[in-house]
GROMACS .gro file of N, CA and C in nm:
model
  471
    1MET      N    1   0.733  -0.076  -1.294
    1MET     CA    2   0.746  -0.191  -1.219
    1MET      C    3   0.607  -0.201  -1.151
    2ARG      N    4   0.537  -0.316  -1.146
    2ARG     CA    5   0.411  -0.334  -1.081
    2ARG      C    6   0.441  -0.381  -0.935
    3VAL      N    7   0.379  -0.304  -0.836
    3VAL     CA    8   0.412  -0.305  -0.712
    3VAL      C    9   0.272  -0.336  -0.627
    4VAL      N   10   0.297  -0.421  -0.525
    4VAL     CA   11   0.195  -0.448  -0.424
    4VAL      C   12   0.256  -0.400  -0.296
    5PHE      N   13   0.174  -0.292  -0.238
    5PHE     CA   14   0.220  -0.252  -0.095
    5PHE      C   15   0.132  -0.330   0.005
    6ASP      N   16   0.213  -0.385   0.105
    6ASP     CA   17   0.138  -0.436   0.225
    6ASP      C   18   0.057  -0.332   0.275
    7SER      N   19  -0.058  -0.361   0.339
    7SER     CA   20  -0.151  -0.263   0.395
    7SER      C   21  -0.092  -0.181   0.505
    8ASN      N   22   0.004  -0.240   0.577
    8ASN     CA   23   0.091  -0.144   0.672
    8ASN      C   24   0.166  -0.028   0.609
    9VAL      N   25   0.201  -0.062   0.479
    9VAL     CA   26   0.277   0.058   0.405
    9VAL      C   27   0.183   0.159   0.371
   10LEU      N   28   0.069   0.123   0.315
   10LEU     CA   29  -0.027   0.223   0.281
   10LEU      C   30  -0.092   0.291   0.403
   11LEU      N   31  -0.098   0.219   0.523
   11LEU     CA   32  -0.150   0.286   0.643
   11LEU      C   33  -0.044   0.390   0.685
   12ALA      N   34   0.077   0.358   0.676
   12ALA     CA   35   0.181   0.447   0.717
   12ALA      C   36   0.186   0.576   0.634
   13ALA      N   37   0.158   0.564   0.496
   13ALA     CA   38   0.157   0.669   0.406
   13ALA      C   39   0.035   0.755   0.449
   14LEU      N   40  -0.077   0.706   0.491
   14LEU     CA   41  -0.195   0.781   0.525
   14LEU      C   42  -0.171   0.856   0.653
   15LEU      N   43  -0.102   0.796   0.753
   15LEU     CA   44  -0.098   0.845   0.879
   15LEU      C   45   0.027   0.934   0.895
   16PHE      N   46   0.132   0.932   0.816
   16PHE     CA   47   0.239   1.007   0.818
   16PHE      C   48   0.283   1.072   0.693
   17PRO      N   49   0.218   1.167   0.642
   17PRO     CA   50   0.235   1.222   0.507
   17PRO      C   51   0.385   1.258   0.470
   18GLY      N   52   0.460   1.286   0.565
   18GLY     CA   53   0.605   1.336   0.520
   18GLY      C   54   0.700   1.204   0.533
   19GLY      N   55   0.659   1.096   0.555
   19GLY     CA   56   0.736   0.976   0.581
   19GLY      C   57   0.771   0.907   0.453
   20ARG      N   58   0.853   0.797   0.481
   20ARG     CA   59   0.910   0.717   0.362
   20ARG      C   60   0.797   0.635   0.293
   21ALA      N   61   0.685   0.593   0.362
   21ALA     CA   62   0.594   0.522   0.293
   21ALA      C   63   0.511   0.633   0.204
   22ALA      N   64   0.497   0.756   0.258
   22ALA     CA   65   0.442   0.864   0.165
   22ALA      C   66   0.530   0.880   0.040
   23THR      N   67   0.649   0.884   0.055
   23THR     CA   68   0.748   0.883  -0.065
   23THR      C   69   0.721   0.781  -0.158
   24ALA      N   70   0.701   0.647  -0.102
   24ALA     CA   71   0.672   0.542  -0.196
   24ALA      C   72   0.550   0.572  -0.285
   25VAL      N   73   0.435   0.622  -0.207
   25VAL     CA   74   0.314   0.644  -0.280
   25VAL      C   75   0.336   0.751  -0.391
   26GLU      N   76   0.437   0.848  -0.357
   26GLU     CA   77   0.462   0.952  -0.451
   26GLU      C   78   0.510   0.887  -0.581
   27ASN      N   79   0.605   0.775  -0.566
   27ASN     CA   80   0.647   0.712  -0.682
   27ASN      C   81   0.532   0.653  -0.778
   28ILE      N   82   0.428   0.610  -0.710
   28ILE     CA   83   0.306   0.556  -0.784
   28ILE      C   84   0.241   0.685  -0.856
   29LEU      N   85   0.220   0.788  -0.777
   29LEU     CA   86   0.146   0.910  -0.839
   29LEU      C   87   0.228   0.976  -0.945
   30ASP      N   88   0.364   0.950  -0.943
   30ASP     CA   89   0.447   1.023  -1.039
   30ASP      C   90   0.458   0.932  -1.166
   31GLY      N   91   0.397   0.816  -1.164
   31GLY     CA   92   0.396   0.722  -1.272
   31GLY      C   93   0.528   0.639  -1.295
   32ARG      N   94   0.605   0.635  -1.182
   32ARG     CA   95   0.736   0.552  -1.188
   32ARG      C   96   0.705   0.411  -1.174
   33ASP      N   97   0.605   0.383  -1.098
   33ASP     CA   98   0.562   0.240  -1.078
   33ASP      C   99   0.403   0.235  -1.092
   34ASP      N  100   0.349   0.118  -1.105
   34ASP     CA  101   0.211   0.089  -1.095
   34ASP      C  102   0.166   0.014  -0.974
   35LEU      N  103   0.073   0.064  -0.898
   35LEU     CA  104   0.022   0.001  -0.782
   35LEU      C  105  -0.077  -0.099  -0.818
   36VAL      N  106  -0.074  -0.215  -0.756
   36VAL     CA  107  -0.172  -0.316  -0.776
   36VAL      C  108  -0.241  -0.340  -0.628
   37LEU      N  109  -0.369  -0.335  -0.628
   37LEU     CA  110  -0.445  -0.361  -0.506
   37LEU      C  111  -0.558  -0.466  -0.527
   38SER      N  112  -0.608  -0.504  -0.422
   38SER     CA  113  -0.733  -0.595  -0.424
   38SER      C  114  -0.833  -0.564  -0.312
   39PRO      N  115  -0.956  -0.599  -0.331
   39PRO     CA  116  -1.057  -0.567  -0.239
   39PRO      C  117  -1.031  -0.613  -0.094
   40PRO      N  118  -0.966  -0.725  -0.079
   40PRO     CA  119  -0.918  -0.769   0.057
   40PRO      C  120  -0.825  -0.668   0.132
   41ILE      N  121  -0.720  -0.619   0.042
   41ILE     CA  122  -0.624  -0.528   0.098
   41ILE      C  123  -0.699  -0.388   0.129
   42LEU      N  124  -0.786  -0.342   0.049
   42LEU     CA  125  -0.858  -0.227   0.074
   42LEU      C  126  -0.943  -0.240   0.202
   43ARG      N  127  -1.006  -0.364   0.217
   43ARG     CA  128  -1.095  -0.383   0.328
   43ARG      C  129  -1.017  -0.383   0.464
   44GLU      N  130  -0.887  -0.447   0.455
   44GLU     CA  131  -0.812  -0.447   0.579
   44GLU      C  132  -0.759  -0.309   0.619
   45ILE      N  133  -0.728  -0.218   0.527
   45ILE     CA  134  -0.684  -0.088   0.552
   45ILE      C  135  -0.801   0.000   0.617
   46LEU      N  136  -0.921  -0.030   0.544
   46LEU     CA  137  -1.042   0.049   0.609
   46LEU      C  138  -1.068   0.000   0.737
   47SER      N  139  -1.065  -0.123   0.756
   47SER     CA  140  -1.091  -0.179   0.897
   47SER      C  141  -1.003  -0.131   0.998
   48VAL      N  142  -0.873  -0.131   0.982
   48VAL     CA  143  -0.772  -0.069   1.071
   48VAL      C  144  -0.798   0.084   1.104
   49LEU      N  145  -0.826   0.150   1.003
   49LEU     CA  146  -0.854   0.286   1.026
   49LEU      C  147  -0.990   0.305   1.110
   50ALA      N  148  -1.080   0.225   1.095
   50ALA     CA  149  -1.194   0.239   1.165
   50ALA      C  150  -1.179   0.192   1.312
   51ARG      N  151  -1.118   0.074   1.325
   51ARG     CA  152  -1.097   0.022   1.459
   51ARG      C  153  -1.001   0.089   1.539
   52LYS      N  154  -0.884   0.121   1.497
   52LYS     CA  155  -0.776   0.177   1.554
   52LYS      C  156  -0.747   0.329   1.556
   53PHE      N  157  -0.818   0.398   1.468
   53PHE     CA  158  -0.803   0.521   1.447
   53PHE      C  159  -0.940   0.596   1.443
   54SER      N  160  -1.049   0.526   1.464
   54SER     CA  161  -1.178   0.577   1.487
   54SER      C  162  -1.233   0.670   1.383
   55ARG      N  163  -1.200   0.626   1.261
   55ARG     CA  164  -1.240   0.703   1.136
   55ARG      C  165  -1.382   0.685   1.105
   56ASP      N  166  -1.455   0.776   1.072
   56ASP     CA  167  -1.597   0.762   1.038
   56ASP      C  168  -1.628   0.719   0.889
   57ARG      N  169  -1.742   0.693   0.856
   57ARG     CA  170  -1.777   0.636   0.723
   57ARG      C  171  -1.730   0.734   0.608
   58GLU      N  172  -1.753   0.851   0.627
   58GLU     CA  173  -1.720   0.954   0.520
   58GLU      C  174  -1.561   0.962   0.492
   59GLU      N  175  -1.486   0.953   0.609
   59GLU     CA  176  -1.339   0.940   0.585
   59GLU      C  177  -1.306   0.819   0.527
   60LEU      N  178  -1.359   0.706   0.567
   60LEU     CA  179  -1.327   0.584   0.508
   60LEU      C  180  -1.366   0.570   0.366
   61SER      N  181  -1.478   0.622   0.325
   61SER     CA  182  -1.518   0.621   0.184
   61SER      C  183  -1.420   0.704   0.106
   62ARG      N  184  -1.386   0.819   0.146
   62ARG     CA  185  -1.290   0.894   0.087
   62ARG      C  186  -1.154   0.832   0.043
   63VAL      N  187  -1.105   0.761   0.148
   63VAL     CA  188  -0.974   0.689   0.152
   63VAL      C  189  -0.993   0.572   0.046
   64ALA      N  190  -1.104   0.502   0.045
   64ALA     CA  191  -1.134   0.406  -0.048
   64ALA      C  192  -1.121   0.449  -0.198
   65VAL      N  193  -1.199   0.570  -0.211
   65VAL     CA  194  -1.195   0.621  -0.345
   65VAL      C  195  -1.058   0.656  -0.388
   66VAL      N  196  -0.974   0.724  -0.304
   66VAL     CA  197  -0.837   0.765  -0.339
   66VAL      C  198  -0.758   0.655  -0.368
   67LEU      N  199  -0.765   0.549  -0.293
   67LEU     CA  200  -0.670   0.435  -0.307
   67LEU      C  201  -0.725   0.355  -0.450
   68GLY      N  202  -0.850   0.337  -0.468
   68GLY     CA  203  -0.903   0.270  -0.578
   68GLY      C  204  -0.862   0.341  -0.715
   69GLU      N  205  -0.855   0.479  -0.701
   69GLU     CA  206  -0.811   0.563  -0.828
   69GLU      C  207  -0.658   0.549  -0.838
   70MET      N  208  -0.594   0.534  -0.737
   70MET     CA  209  -0.449   0.533  -0.747
   70MET      C  210  -0.391   0.402  -0.809
   71GLY      N  211  -0.460   0.294  -0.789
   71GLY     CA  212  -0.401   0.167  -0.831
   71GLY      C  213  -0.493   0.083  -0.916
   72GLU      N  214  -0.453  -0.028  -0.968
   72GLU     CA  215  -0.536  -0.124  -1.033
   72GLU      C  216  -0.585  -0.216  -0.945
   73ILE      N  217  -0.718  -0.234  -0.944
   73ILE     CA  218  -0.775  -0.321  -0.855
   73ILE      C  219  -0.804  -0.454  -0.916
   74VAL      N  220  -0.738  -0.568  -0.861
   74VAL     CA  221  -0.763  -0.695  -0.917
   74VAL      C  222  -0.847  -0.777  -0.820
   75ASN      N  223  -0.924  -0.876  -0.866
   75ASN     CA  224  -0.996  -0.970  -0.796
   75ASN      C  225  -0.930  -1.119  -0.799
   76PRO      N  226  -0.867  -1.147  -0.698
   76PRO     CA  227  -0.791  -1.285  -0.709
   76PRO      C  228  -0.888  -1.391  -0.738
   77SER      N  229  -0.846  -1.480  -0.809
   77SER     CA  230  -0.930  -1.597  -0.851
   77SER      C  231  -0.905  -1.720  -0.776
   78ARG      N  232  -0.797  -1.733  -0.712
   78ARG     CA  233  -0.758  -1.846  -0.632
   78ARG      C  234  -0.712  -1.801  -0.497
   79ARG      N  235  -0.727  -1.908  -0.395
   79ARG     CA  236  -0.694  -1.877  -0.258
   79ARG      C  237  -0.567  -1.941  -0.231
   80LEU      N  238  -0.472  -1.863  -0.160
   80LEU     CA  239  -0.343  -1.941  -0.125
   80LEU      C  240  -0.341  -1.931   0.022
   81THR      N  241  -0.251  -2.042   0.073
   81THR     CA  242  -0.234  -2.060   0.215
   81THR      C  243  -0.086  -2.087   0.248
   82VAL      N  244  -0.008  -1.991   0.221
   82VAL     CA  245   0.131  -1.990   0.239
   82VAL      C  246   0.180  -1.947   0.380
   83PHE      N  247   0.103  -1.851   0.424
   83PHE     CA  248   0.127  -1.798   0.555
   83PHE      C  249   0.019  -1.831   0.665
   84ARG      N  250   0.058  -1.829   0.792
   84ARG     CA  251  -0.042  -1.859   0.897
   84ARG      C  252  -0.129  -1.729   0.909
   85ASP      N  253  -0.080  -1.626   0.881
   85ASP     CA  254  -0.165  -1.493   0.895
   85ASP      C  255  -0.242  -1.485   0.754
   86GLU      N  256  -0.372  -1.483   0.778
   86GLU     CA  257  -0.455  -1.490   0.648
   86GLU      C  258  -0.441  -1.362   0.566
   87PRO      N  259  -0.426  -1.244   0.627
   87PRO     CA  260  -0.408  -1.110   0.550
   87PRO      C  261  -0.284  -1.118   0.459
   88ASP      N  262  -0.183  -1.189   0.508
   88ASP     CA  263  -0.049  -1.202   0.432
   88ASP      C  264  -0.090  -1.285   0.309
   89ASN      N  265  -0.163  -1.387   0.314
   89ASN     CA  266  -0.210  -1.470   0.206
   89ASN      C  267  -0.289  -1.384   0.093
   90ARG      N  268  -0.369  -1.295   0.148
   90ARG     CA  269  -0.438  -1.196   0.050
   90ARG      C  270  -0.347  -1.112  -0.026
   91ILE      N  271  -0.239  -1.082   0.037
   91ILE     CA  272  -0.134  -0.996  -0.037
   91ILE      C  273  -0.070  -1.092  -0.143
   92LEU      N  274  -0.047  -1.211  -0.127
   92LEU     CA  275   0.017  -1.295  -0.223
   92LEU      C  276  -0.083  -1.322  -0.335
   93GLU      N  277  -0.204  -1.343  -0.300
   93GLU     CA  278  -0.305  -1.357  -0.400
   93GLU      C  279  -0.325  -1.238  -0.498
   94CYS      N  280  -0.309  -1.122  -0.452
   94CYS     CA  281  -0.318  -0.989  -0.521
   94CYS      C  282  -0.193  -0.993  -0.620
   95VAL      N  283  -0.073  -1.029  -0.569
   95VAL     CA  284   0.038  -1.031  -0.654
   95VAL      C  285   0.035  -1.124  -0.765
   96VAL      N  286  -0.019  -1.247  -0.745
   96VAL     CA  287  -0.038  -1.354  -0.847
   96VAL      C  288  -0.144  -1.299  -0.946
   97GLU      N  289  -0.247  -1.251  -0.910
   97GLU     CA  290  -0.357  -1.214  -0.993
   97GLU      C  291  -0.315  -1.073  -1.070
   98GLY      N  292  -0.242  -0.989  -1.013
   98GLY     CA  293  -0.219  -0.881  -1.080
   98GLY      C  294  -0.067  -0.869  -1.142
   99LYS      N  295  -0.020  -0.989  -1.142
   99LYS     CA  296   0.115  -1.001  -1.215
   99LYS      C  297   0.217  -0.894  -1.173
  100ALA      N  298   0.232  -0.876  -1.029
  100ALA     CA  299   0.307  -0.783  -0.978
  100ALA      C  300   0.461  -0.832  -0.991
  101ASP      N  301   0.559  -0.731  -0.972
  101ASP     CA  302   0.695  -0.758  -0.980
  101ASP      C  303   0.747  -0.761  -0.840
  102VAL      N  304   0.683  -0.701  -0.741
  102VAL     CA  305   0.747  -0.682  -0.606
  102VAL      C  306   0.631  -0.661  -0.505
  103ILE      N  307   0.664  -0.716  -0.391
  103ILE     CA  308   0.569  -0.679  -0.266
  103ILE      C  309   0.670  -0.593  -0.182
  104VAL      N  310   0.612  -0.487  -0.130
  104VAL     CA  311   0.683  -0.400  -0.032
  104VAL      C  312   0.610  -0.414   0.098
  105THR      N  313   0.679  -0.469   0.202
  105THR     CA  314   0.629  -0.504   0.318
  105THR      C  315   0.729  -0.483   0.435
  106GLY      N  316   0.674  -0.468   0.560
  106GLY     CA  317   0.763  -0.468   0.683
  106GLY      C  318   0.735  -0.597   0.757
  107ASP      N  319   0.656  -0.678   0.718
  107ASP     CA  320   0.605  -0.798   0.786
  107ASP      C  321   0.729  -0.894   0.794
  108LYS      N  322   0.778  -0.945   0.905
  108LYS     CA  323   0.887  -1.015   0.909
  108LYS      C  324   0.865  -1.178   0.856
  109ALA      N  325   0.734  -1.225   0.864
  109ALA     CA  326   0.721  -1.359   0.818
  109ALA      C  327   0.715  -1.349   0.654
  110MET      N  328   0.659  -1.239   0.610
  110MET     CA  329   0.663  -1.225   0.456
  110MET      C  330   0.809  -1.205   0.407
  111LEU      N  331   0.882  -1.126   0.471
  111LEU     CA  332   1.018  -1.104   0.424
  111LEU      C  333   1.101  -1.218   0.437
  112ALA      N  334   1.073  -1.307   0.544
  112ALA     CA  335   1.147  -1.435   0.562
  112ALA      C  336   1.131  -1.521   0.436
  113LEU      N  337   1.016  -1.508   0.361
  113LEU     CA  338   0.996  -1.600   0.248
  113LEU      C  339   1.079  -1.543   0.135
  114GLY      N  340   1.116  -1.424   0.133
  114GLY     CA  341   1.217  -1.368   0.033
  114GLY      C  342   1.170  -1.361  -0.112
  115GLU      N  343   1.102  -1.464  -0.155
  115GLU     CA  344   1.048  -1.455  -0.292
  115GLU      C  345   0.926  -1.562  -0.299
  116TYR      N  346   0.835  -1.521  -0.400
  116TYR     CA  347   0.727  -1.611  -0.422
  116TYR      C  348   0.692  -1.605  -0.564
  117GLN      N  349   0.714  -1.727  -0.636
  117GLN     CA  350   0.678  -1.738  -0.778
  117GLN      C  351   0.748  -1.628  -0.849
  118GLY      N  352   0.863  -1.610  -0.821
  118GLY     CA  353   0.949  -1.512  -0.898
  118GLY      C  354   0.929  -1.359  -0.850
  119VAL      N  355   0.841  -1.338  -0.757
  119VAL     CA  356   0.812  -1.202  -0.706
  119VAL      C  357   0.893  -1.183  -0.575
  120ARG      N  358   0.964  -1.085  -0.574
  120ARG     CA  359   1.047  -1.047  -0.455
  120ARG      C  360   0.970  -0.979  -0.343
  121LEU      N  361   1.001  -1.013  -0.224
  121LEU     CA  362   0.930  -0.943  -0.100
  121LEU      C  363   1.044  -0.859  -0.041
  122ILE      N  364   1.023  -0.730  -0.035
  122ILE     CA  365   1.143  -0.636   0.009
  122ILE      C  366   1.080  -0.544   0.108
  123LYS      N  367   1.168  -0.482   0.185
  123LYS     CA  368   1.144  -0.371   0.280
  123LYS      C  369   1.116  -0.247   0.202
  124LEU      N  370   1.047  -0.157   0.259
  124LEU     CA  371   1.027  -0.025   0.213
  124LEU      C  372   1.157   0.041   0.174
  125ALA      N  373   1.249   0.037   0.263
  125ALA     CA  374   1.385   0.105   0.231
  125ALA      C  375   1.456   0.056   0.120
  126GLU      N  376   1.439  -0.071   0.083
  126GLU     CA  377   1.499  -0.140  -0.033
  126GLU      C  378   1.426  -0.075  -0.150
  127TYR      N  379   1.296  -0.074  -0.141
  127TYR     CA  380   1.196  -0.031  -0.250
  127TYR      C  381   1.257   0.118  -0.296
  128LEU      N  382   1.271   0.199  -0.192
  128LEU     CA  383   1.294   0.334  -0.223
  128LEU      C  384   1.440   0.349  -0.271
  129PHE      N  385   1.525   0.248  -0.265
  129PHE     CA  386   1.666   0.242  -0.304
  129PHE      C  387   1.682   0.187  -0.432
  130ILE      N  388   1.605   0.077  -0.479
  130ILE     CA  389   1.641  -0.011  -0.596
  130ILE      C  390   1.645   0.070  -0.715
  131ILE      N  391   1.564   0.173  -0.739
  131ILE     CA  392   1.557   0.253  -0.852
  131ILE      C  393   1.565   0.400  -0.803
  132PRO      N  394   1.663   0.478  -0.865
  132PRO     CA  395   1.682   0.610  -0.825
  132PRO      C  396   1.555   0.693  -0.811
  133ARG      N  397   1.524   0.748  -0.708
  133ARG     CA  398   1.399   0.816  -0.678
  133ARG      C  399   1.439   0.958  -0.635
  134LYS      N  400   1.344   1.057  -0.670
  134LYS     CA  401   1.371   1.188  -0.610
  134LYS      C  402   1.310   1.179  -0.468
  135MET      N  403   1.383   1.244  -0.380
  135MET     CA  404   1.347   1.239  -0.240
  135MET      C  405   1.329   1.383  -0.195
  136PRO      N  406   1.202   1.436  -0.221
  136PRO     CA  407   1.197   1.576  -0.181
  136PRO      C  408   1.187   1.590  -0.023
  137ALA      N  409   1.222   1.711   0.025
  137ALA     CA  410   1.201   1.733   0.168
  137ALA      C  411   1.072   1.712   0.217
  138ALA      N  412   0.973   1.753   0.130
  138ALA     CA  413   0.842   1.732   0.169
  138ALA      C  414   0.765   1.672   0.032
  139PRO      N  415   0.664   1.583   0.051
  139PRO     CA  416   0.604   1.531  -0.074
  139PRO      C  417   0.564   1.644  -0.171
  140ALA      N  418   0.601   1.617  -0.301
  140ALA     CA  419   0.576   1.706  -0.394
  140ALA      C  420   0.420   1.725  -0.425
  141VAL      N  421   0.355   1.605  -0.413
  141VAL     CA  422   0.215   1.603  -0.428
  141VAL      C  423   0.151   1.541  -0.317
  142SER      N  424   0.072   1.620  -0.238
  142SER     CA  425   0.007   1.570  -0.117
  142SER      C  426  -0.099   1.488  -0.157
  143TRP      N  427  -0.083   1.366  -0.166
  143TRP     CA  428  -0.189   1.269  -0.227
  143TRP      C  429  -0.304   1.259  -0.123
  144LEU      N  430  -0.285   1.275  -0.010
  144LEU     CA  431  -0.394   1.257   0.097
  144LEU      C  432  -0.338   1.319   0.223
  145LEU      N  433  -0.411   1.442   0.243
  145LEU     CA  434  -0.376   1.511   0.364
  145LEU      C  435  -0.452   1.471   0.486
  146TRP      N  436  -0.379   1.370   0.559
  146TRP     CA  437  -0.435   1.297   0.668
  146TRP      C  438  -0.356   1.326   0.778
  147ARG      N  439  -0.421   1.360   0.890
  147ARG     CA  440  -0.356   1.393   1.019
  147ARG      C  441  -0.432   1.314   1.121
  148PRO      N  442  -0.354   1.223   1.196
  148PRO     CA  443  -0.417   1.147   1.285
  148PRO      C  444  -0.501   1.213   1.403
  149GLU      N  445  -0.448   1.331   1.431
  149GLU     CA  446  -0.530   1.411   1.529
  149GLU      C  447  -0.646   1.492   1.478
  150THR      N  448  -0.646   1.513   1.351
  150THR     CA  449  -0.761   1.591   1.298
  150THR      C  450  -0.845   1.512   1.183
  151GLY      N  451  -0.787   1.401   1.133
  151GLY     CA  452  -0.854   1.321   1.037
  151GLY      C  453  -0.827   1.368   0.896
  152LEU      N  454  -0.894   1.307   0.803
  152LEU     CA  455  -0.878   1.351   0.677
  152LEU      C  456  -0.924   1.485   0.639
  153SER      N  457  -0.833   1.565   0.575
  153SER     CA  458  -0.863   1.693   0.537
  153SER      C  459  -0.872   1.742   0.393
  154GLY      N  460  -0.830   1.641   0.302
  154GLY     CA  461  -0.850   1.675   0.175
  154GLY      C  462  -0.750   1.610   0.083
  155THR      N  463  -0.774   1.612  -0.053
  155THR     CA  464  -0.689   1.550  -0.150
  155THR      C  465  -0.653   1.645  -0.253
  156THR      N  466  -0.523   1.636  -0.298
  156THR     CA  467  -0.475   1.723  -0.413
  156THR      C  468  -0.412   1.631  -0.515
  157ILE      N  469  -0.490   1.544  -0.566
  157ILE     CA  470  -0.435   1.454  -0.669
  157ILE      C  471  -0.427   1.509  -0.809
   0.00000   0.00000   0.00000
């Protein structure tokens, strides 16, 4: 399944390595699903990490490399204006260009849409439930050892 994660899902995976968002990323790393990203999604993630979590350039560069290697980067060719919140429109553009099957988000406005051009918008919990997944007590692969209090400490991809 081709999946677009809302930036908040990827941020949660970065900030809480043992959480449900990190488990979703494990599904990508294990090859169960394919992640689709776009430059605007990557920019939003890096911007939030820099502004709200005071990450330096080296850490941000490392995150960009890891995310870029994890998924397929698409460059949307058309602009959409479905939502008032512009970053949400960038998610839809990525979905259309990358021919994704599902958007995983916690955004209420996006979830209220339910579906866009045949692509379902679902919560993280639903994504983890729709296809049987292994749910280890701790992530089997620590894709990014990120600690909010200490910062980026390494990768083991």
